Structure formats: structure tokens, C-alpha cells
Coordinates of C-alpha atoms in Angstrom, one line a residue:
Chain A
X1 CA 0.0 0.0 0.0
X2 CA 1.2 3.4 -0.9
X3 CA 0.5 6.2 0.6
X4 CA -1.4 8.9 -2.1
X5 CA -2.8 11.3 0.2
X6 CA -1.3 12.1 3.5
X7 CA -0.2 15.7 5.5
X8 CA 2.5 17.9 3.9
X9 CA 5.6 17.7 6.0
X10 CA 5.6 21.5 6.3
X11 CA 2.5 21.7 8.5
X12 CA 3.0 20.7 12.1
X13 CA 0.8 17.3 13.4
X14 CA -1.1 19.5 16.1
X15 CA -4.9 20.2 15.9
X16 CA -5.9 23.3 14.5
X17 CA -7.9 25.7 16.5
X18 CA -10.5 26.4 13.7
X19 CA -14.7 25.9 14.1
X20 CA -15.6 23.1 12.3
X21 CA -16.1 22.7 8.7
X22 CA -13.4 26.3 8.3
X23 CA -11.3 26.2 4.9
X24 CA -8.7 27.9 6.4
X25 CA -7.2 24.2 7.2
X26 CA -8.0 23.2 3.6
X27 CA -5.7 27.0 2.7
X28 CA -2.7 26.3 5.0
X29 CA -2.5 22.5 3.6
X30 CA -1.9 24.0 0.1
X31 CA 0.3 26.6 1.4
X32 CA 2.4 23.9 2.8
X33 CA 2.0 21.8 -0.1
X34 CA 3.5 23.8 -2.2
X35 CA 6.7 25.3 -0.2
X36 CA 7.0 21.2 -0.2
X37 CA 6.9 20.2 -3.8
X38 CA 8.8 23.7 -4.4
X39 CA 11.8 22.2 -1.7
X40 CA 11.7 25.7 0.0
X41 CA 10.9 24.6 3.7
X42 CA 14.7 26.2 4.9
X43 CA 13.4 29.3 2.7
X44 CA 10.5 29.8 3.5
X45 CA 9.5 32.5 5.8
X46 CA 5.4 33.5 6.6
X47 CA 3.9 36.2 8.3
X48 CA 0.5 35.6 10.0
X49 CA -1.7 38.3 10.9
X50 CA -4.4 39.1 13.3
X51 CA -7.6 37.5 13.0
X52 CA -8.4 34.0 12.9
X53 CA -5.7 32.7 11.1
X54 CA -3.1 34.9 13.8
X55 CA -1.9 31.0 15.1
X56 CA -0.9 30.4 11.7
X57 CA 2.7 30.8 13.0
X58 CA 1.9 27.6 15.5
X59 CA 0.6 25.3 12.3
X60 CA 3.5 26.1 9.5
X61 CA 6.9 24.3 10.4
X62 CA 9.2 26.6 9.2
X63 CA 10.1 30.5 10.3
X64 CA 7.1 32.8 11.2
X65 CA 6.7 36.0 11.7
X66 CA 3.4 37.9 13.1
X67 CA 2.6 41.5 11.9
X68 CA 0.4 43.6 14.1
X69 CA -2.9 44.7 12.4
X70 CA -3.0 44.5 8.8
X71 CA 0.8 45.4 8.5
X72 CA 2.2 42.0 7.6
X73 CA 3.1 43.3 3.7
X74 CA 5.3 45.6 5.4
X75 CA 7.0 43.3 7.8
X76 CA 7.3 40.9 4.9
X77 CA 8.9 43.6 2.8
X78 CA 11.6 44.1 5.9
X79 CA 12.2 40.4 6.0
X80 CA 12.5 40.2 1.8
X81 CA 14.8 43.1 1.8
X82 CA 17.2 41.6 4.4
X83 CA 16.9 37.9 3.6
X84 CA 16.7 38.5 -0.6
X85 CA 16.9 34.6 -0.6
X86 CA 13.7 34.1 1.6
X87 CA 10.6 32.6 0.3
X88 CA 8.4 35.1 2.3
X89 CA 4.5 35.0 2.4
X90 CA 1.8 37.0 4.2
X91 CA -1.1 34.9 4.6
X92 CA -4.3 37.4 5.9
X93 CA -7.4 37.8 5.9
X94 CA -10.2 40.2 4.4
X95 CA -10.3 42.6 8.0
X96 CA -6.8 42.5 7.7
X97 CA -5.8 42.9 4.3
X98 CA -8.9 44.7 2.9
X99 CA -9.5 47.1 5.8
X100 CA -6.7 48.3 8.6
X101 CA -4.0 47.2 5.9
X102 CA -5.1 48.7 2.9
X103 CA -2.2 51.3 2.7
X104 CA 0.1 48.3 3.3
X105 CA -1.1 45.8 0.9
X106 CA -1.7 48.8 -2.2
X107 CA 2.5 50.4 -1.8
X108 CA 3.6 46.7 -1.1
X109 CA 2.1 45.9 -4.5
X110 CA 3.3 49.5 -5.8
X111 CA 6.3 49.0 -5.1
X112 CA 6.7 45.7 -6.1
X113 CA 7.8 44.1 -3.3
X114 CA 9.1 40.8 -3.9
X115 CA 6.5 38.8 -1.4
X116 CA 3.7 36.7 -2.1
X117 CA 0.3 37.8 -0.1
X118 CA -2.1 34.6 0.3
X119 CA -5.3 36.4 0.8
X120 CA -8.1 35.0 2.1
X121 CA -11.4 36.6 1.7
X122 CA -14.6 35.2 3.6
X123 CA -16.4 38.3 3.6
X124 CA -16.7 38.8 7.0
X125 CA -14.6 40.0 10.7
X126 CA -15.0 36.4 11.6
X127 CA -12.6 36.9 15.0
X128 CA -14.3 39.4 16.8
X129 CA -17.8 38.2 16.1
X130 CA -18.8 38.8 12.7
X131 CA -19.3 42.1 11.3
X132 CA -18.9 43.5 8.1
X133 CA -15.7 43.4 6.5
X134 CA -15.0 46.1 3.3
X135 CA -16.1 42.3 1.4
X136 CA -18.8 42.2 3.0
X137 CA -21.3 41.1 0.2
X138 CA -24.3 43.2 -0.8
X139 CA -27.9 42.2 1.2
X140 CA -25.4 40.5 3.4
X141 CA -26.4 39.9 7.5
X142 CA -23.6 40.5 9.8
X143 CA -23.4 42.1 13.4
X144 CA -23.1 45.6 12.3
X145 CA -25.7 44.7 9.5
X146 CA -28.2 42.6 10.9
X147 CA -30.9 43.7 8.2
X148 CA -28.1 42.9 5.3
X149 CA -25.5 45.7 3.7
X150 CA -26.9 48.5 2.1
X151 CA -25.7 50.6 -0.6
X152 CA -26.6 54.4 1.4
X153 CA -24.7 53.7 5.2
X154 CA -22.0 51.0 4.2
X155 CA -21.4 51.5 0.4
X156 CA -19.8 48.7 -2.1
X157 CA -17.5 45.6 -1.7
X158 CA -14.2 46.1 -2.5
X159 CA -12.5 43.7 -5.5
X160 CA -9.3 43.8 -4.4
X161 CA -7.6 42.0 -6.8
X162 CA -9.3 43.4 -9.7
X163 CA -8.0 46.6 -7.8
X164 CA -4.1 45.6 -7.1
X165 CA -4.0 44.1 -10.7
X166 CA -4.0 47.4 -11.9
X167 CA -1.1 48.6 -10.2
X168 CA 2.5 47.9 -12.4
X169 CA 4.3 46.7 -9.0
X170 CA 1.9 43.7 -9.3
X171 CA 3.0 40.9 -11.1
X172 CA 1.3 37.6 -10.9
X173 CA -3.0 38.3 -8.7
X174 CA -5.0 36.1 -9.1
X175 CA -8.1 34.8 -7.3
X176 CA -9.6 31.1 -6.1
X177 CA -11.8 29.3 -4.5
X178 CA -11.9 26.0 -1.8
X179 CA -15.3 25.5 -2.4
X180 CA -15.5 21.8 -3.9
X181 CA -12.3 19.6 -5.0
X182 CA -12.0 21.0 -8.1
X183 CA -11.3 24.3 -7.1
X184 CA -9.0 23.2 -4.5
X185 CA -6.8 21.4 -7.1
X186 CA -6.9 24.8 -9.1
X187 CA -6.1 27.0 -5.9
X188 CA -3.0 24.6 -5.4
X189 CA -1.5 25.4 -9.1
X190 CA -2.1 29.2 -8.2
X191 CA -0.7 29.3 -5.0
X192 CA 2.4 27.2 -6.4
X193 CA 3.0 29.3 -9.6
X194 CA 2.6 32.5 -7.3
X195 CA 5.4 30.8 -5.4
X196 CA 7.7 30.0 -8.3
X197 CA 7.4 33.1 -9.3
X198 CA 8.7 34.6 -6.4
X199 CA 11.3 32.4 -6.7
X200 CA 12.1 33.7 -10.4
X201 CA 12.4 36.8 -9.1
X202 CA 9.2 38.2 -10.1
X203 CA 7.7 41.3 -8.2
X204 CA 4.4 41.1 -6.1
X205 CA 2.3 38.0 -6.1
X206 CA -1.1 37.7 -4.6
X207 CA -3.6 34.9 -4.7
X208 CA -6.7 35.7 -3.4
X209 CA -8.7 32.7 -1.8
X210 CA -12.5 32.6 -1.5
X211 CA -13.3 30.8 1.6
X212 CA -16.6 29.9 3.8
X213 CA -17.1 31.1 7.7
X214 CA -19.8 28.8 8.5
X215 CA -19.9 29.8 12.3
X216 CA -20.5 33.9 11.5
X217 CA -22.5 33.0 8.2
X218 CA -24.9 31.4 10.6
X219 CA -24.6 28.4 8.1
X220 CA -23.6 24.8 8.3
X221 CA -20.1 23.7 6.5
X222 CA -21.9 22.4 3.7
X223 CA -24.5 25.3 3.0
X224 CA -21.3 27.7 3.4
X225 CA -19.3 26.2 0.8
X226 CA -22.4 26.2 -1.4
X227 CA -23.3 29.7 -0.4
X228 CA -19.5 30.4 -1.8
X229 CA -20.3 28.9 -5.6
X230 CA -23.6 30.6 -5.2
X231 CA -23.6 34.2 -4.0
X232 CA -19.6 34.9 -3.8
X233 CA -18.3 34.1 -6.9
X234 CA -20.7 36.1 -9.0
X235 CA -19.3 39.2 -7.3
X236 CA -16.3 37.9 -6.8
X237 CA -15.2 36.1 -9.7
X238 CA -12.3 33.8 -10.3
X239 CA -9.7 34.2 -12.7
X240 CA -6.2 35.5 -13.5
X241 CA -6.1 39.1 -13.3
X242 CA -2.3 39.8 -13.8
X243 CA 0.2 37.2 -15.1
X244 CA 3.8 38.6 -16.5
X245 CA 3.7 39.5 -20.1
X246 CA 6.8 37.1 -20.9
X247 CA 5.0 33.9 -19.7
Chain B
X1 CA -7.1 -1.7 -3.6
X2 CA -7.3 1.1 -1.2
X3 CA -7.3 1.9 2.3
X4 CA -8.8 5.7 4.3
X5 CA -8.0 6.0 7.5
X6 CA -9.6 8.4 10.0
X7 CA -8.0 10.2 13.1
X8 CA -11.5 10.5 14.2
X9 CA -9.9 12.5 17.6
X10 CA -8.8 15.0 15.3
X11 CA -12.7 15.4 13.1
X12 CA -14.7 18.1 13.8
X13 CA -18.0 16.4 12.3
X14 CA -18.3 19.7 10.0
X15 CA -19.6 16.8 7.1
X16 CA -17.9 18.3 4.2
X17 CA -16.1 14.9 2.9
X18 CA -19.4 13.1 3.0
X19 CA -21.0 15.6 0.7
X20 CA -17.7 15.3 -2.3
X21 CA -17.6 11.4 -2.3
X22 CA -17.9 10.8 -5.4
X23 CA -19.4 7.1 -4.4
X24 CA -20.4 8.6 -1.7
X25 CA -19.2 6.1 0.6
X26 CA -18.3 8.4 3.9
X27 CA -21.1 9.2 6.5
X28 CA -20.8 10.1 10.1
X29 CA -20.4 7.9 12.5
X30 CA -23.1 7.3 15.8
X31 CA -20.6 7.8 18.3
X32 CA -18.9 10.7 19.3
X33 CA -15.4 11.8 19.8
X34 CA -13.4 13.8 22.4
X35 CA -14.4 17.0 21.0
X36 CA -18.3 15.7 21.2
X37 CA -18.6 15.6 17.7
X38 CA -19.5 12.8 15.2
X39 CA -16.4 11.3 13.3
X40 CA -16.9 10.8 9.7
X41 CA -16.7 7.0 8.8
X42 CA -16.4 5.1 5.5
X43 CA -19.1 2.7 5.1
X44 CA -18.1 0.1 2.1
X45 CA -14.4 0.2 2.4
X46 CA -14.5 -2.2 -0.8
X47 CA -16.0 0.4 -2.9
X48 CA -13.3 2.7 -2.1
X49 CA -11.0 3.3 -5.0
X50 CA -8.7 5.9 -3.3
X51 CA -9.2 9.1 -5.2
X52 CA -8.3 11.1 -1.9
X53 CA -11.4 13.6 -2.8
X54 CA -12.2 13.3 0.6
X55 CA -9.1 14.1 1.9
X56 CA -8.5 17.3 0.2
X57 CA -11.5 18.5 1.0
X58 CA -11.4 17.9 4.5
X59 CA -9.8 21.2 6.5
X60 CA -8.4 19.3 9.6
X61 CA -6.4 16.5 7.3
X62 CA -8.3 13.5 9.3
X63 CA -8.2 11.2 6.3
X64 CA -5.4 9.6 4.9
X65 CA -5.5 7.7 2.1
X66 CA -3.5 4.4 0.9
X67 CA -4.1 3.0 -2.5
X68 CA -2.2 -0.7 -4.2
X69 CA 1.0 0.2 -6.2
X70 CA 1.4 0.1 -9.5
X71 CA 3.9 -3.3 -9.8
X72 CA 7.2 -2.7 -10.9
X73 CA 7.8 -4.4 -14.7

């Protein structure tokens, strides 16, 4: 008997703290999977974030680093700039990323910074209780919007990727989805190539993840990842929005 | 040939592998774990071809999967 499916060797045997039926586990197995089949795992350096995926330093077994508030691109820029040779990821969230780091993630892109942002996006502050994130969807019940978000008090969703794609620094954004199988296979090949292209030497890399919060969507796992094919990726949709012009 | 194995201390019962079986061969079992939840469970380990779908989809990597070697020659 071989073995065809078992964990990456870059993700520590420990339980993970996350509510039941959370892709986040799905999103770190691929993250590891990949610094695996890329042979980086002395390389590699991540920088968590705050939110719920702030223990991701305790899950990954190689060097972490943990940003306060939305400012891991800029501690991953400090760490690229002094260890050139580094593999070195930010893996946040929507909160994070799309709302107390904006001015971080937009000049790390700008700039071009040599890092690779994982980004996952589930629409909503799931940490601190579930209210609305800057993804927060349209119609969309959270904490701070228990009668769904409205156009007049909270305004429009923001595409970030769509956005950062525009920006020259940007090399390589695209965005994915754990929802079925599929996808996940997909999200793999994205989060690798954004990877090897750090590696190459390419500029700013972002995949951005769709993934289900079943716990603060008042869902089950199974209606979540459902509610993710069916109400997320319309507005959100998948695709490569920036790949280098010599591939 | 194949072979799933289930670190059912380590399942959260969140159902997601029972709903991408492509046989759908994995259901939850009637006992519960430490955590209190119900461990997913294959049913027809026979059946089971190893395509790992389970596994990937699963967030807390409970399933692991063997499958018969291709023979050398």
C-alpha cells in the first residue's frame, strides 16, 4: 500500500484551533504543499496576521513571523529586503488585508515588493464576532448589519484584486476558490505558480482565496461552501487578473 | 485496492467529505469523539478506489489515504 494522500511535511501534526467545517485548514495544507513540492521549507518565511488565522505561526513548520494589524506586507517587505533569498508570504485575511492594511497591501504591491500575499477573503470579521468586513457582500447579515448591507450607510464591496491588478508593481493576482475539489486542485497550481514566481524573481504575487465562515454566516459547513459557488463568486469572480507578459 | 484511515480525535463532524464522495461512501459515525462531535466514517471500504477527494476536502487532514502500487515491470 502506498501512501497517495497524507499531511505535507511542512504543516506541524497539532490540531488546528478552527470551528468546524473552516477552509482555512484546507488553505494552509496548500500553502504547505507547495513550499514542499517547491523544496523551500529552509526558505520559507510566513507572516501571520491578526484574525483568525493569527496562530498560523503555531501550524507552519518553518520561520514565522506575526505583523500587528494589517501590516504584515510591510513586515514581509523588511524580512524580503534583508533575507533576498527568503521565500516570504503573508497569509491574511479580508479585516486585515482589505481594511486596517489597505495602505500596506496597495504600496507593497506598488512597489513591487518581492512577497507573495495569500489572501483569504470570507467576507466577513469572523474573530471578533462577525461584522462586516469592506467584502462584505451586498444584502449581506452580519453584526453591524443585521438587516443585510446597504448601498446608502456602508457603500460597495471592494474587489481587491481586480484593484491591485491594476497597479504595475503587481506581477502575478489572481483569485480562487476551496469550495468543492475542483477548485482546490486549481487554488494549489495558483498558490504554487505565485510561489515559483517569487522564486524567479518576479515582483508582487497575490492569490486571493475565496473561503466559507460557517460559524458567523450562521450556516452549516456544507450550506457555506455552497453559499460560496452561489452568491460569492458572481461578485467575486475567479480568474487570473495579472500574469507577467513574458509567460 | 485502497485503504482511508480516520484520526476521528482529530474530526470536527463539520460533514464536508461526506457531501464530495464521489461514491459517496463516507457518512458520520453514531458515536462521538473527544471533542463531542461525530467522526466521519467510510461505510463500504470495498467500494473505495482511493481518489483522496475526501481528503483534500477535509480542513483538519483526518483522512489519509493508501491505495495498491502500480507493480514494478
Amino acid at each position: 500500500m502506498e501512501k497517495v494522500f497524507t499531511r505535507p511535511n511542512s504543516l506541524k501534526d497539532i490540531p488546528m484551533h478552527y470551528c468546524p467545517g473552516c477552509t482555512h485548514g484546507i488553505i494552509h495544507r496548500l500553502v504547505a504543499e507547495a513550499i514542499d513540492e517547491l523544496d523551500v521549507v529552509d526558505r520559507a518565511i510566513g507572516v501571520a496576521p491578526v484574525g483568525c488565522s493569527v496562530f498560523t505561526y503555531q501550524y507552519f513548520d518553518f520561520d514565522m513571523y506575526q505583523g500587528s494589524h494589517g501590516r504584515a506586507p510591510a513586515v514581509a517587505t523588511g524580512i524580503k529586503r534583508v533575507v533576498p533569498d527568503g521565500v516570504v508570504f503573508t497569509y491574511q485575511g479580508d479585516g486585515d488585508l482589505a481594511a486596517i492594511g489597505t495602505a500596506e497591501i496597495v504600496h507593497a504591491a506598488a512597489r513591487g515588493e518581492k512577497i507573495t500575499v495569500i489572501f483569504v477573503n470570507n467576507a466577513i470579521y469572523a474573530m471578533t464576532g462577525g461584522q462586516m468586513a469592506p467584502t462584505t457582500l451586498m444584502g449581506q447579515k452580519t453584526t453591524t448589519t443585521p438587516f443585510g448591507r446597504e448601498a446608502n450607510s456602508n457603500g460597495f464591496p471592494i474587489r481587491m484584486s481586480e484593484m491591485l491588478s491594476t497597479l504595475d508593481g503587481a506581477s502575478y493576482v489572481s483569485r480562487v476558490s476551496v469550495h468543492d475539489p475542483k477548485n482546490i486542485n486549481k487554488a494549489k497550481k495558483s498558490i504554487k505558480k505565485a510561489f515559483e514566481m517569487q522564486i524567479a524573481g518576479a515582483g508582487f504575487t497575490m492569490v486571493e482565496v475565496l473561503s466559507s465562515c460557517p460559524t458567523n454566516w450562521g450556516m452549516s459547513p456544507k450550506e457555506a461552501v455552497k453559499w460560496v459557488e452561489s452568491d460569492m463568486i458572481p461578485y467575486y469572480p475567479l480568474g487570473e487578473f495579472k500574469v507577467p507578459s513574458e509567460v | 485496492m485502497a485503504r482511508v484511515t480516520f484520526r476521528e480525535e482529530r474530526c470536527k463532524g463539520c460533514e464536508l467529505c461526506t457531501a464530495v464522495c464521489p461514491k459517496d461512501l463516507l457518512a458520520m459515525s453514531k458515536h462521538i469523539n473527544a471533542m463531542g462531535f461525530h467522526p466521519a466514517t467510510i461505510t463500504d471500504m470495498e467500494q473505495c478506489n482511493g481518489c483522496a477527494t475526501c481528503a483534500r476536502m477535509c480542513p483538519d487532514l483526518v483522512i489519509e489515504v493508501e491505495k495498491e502500487g502500480k507493480k514494478v515491470g
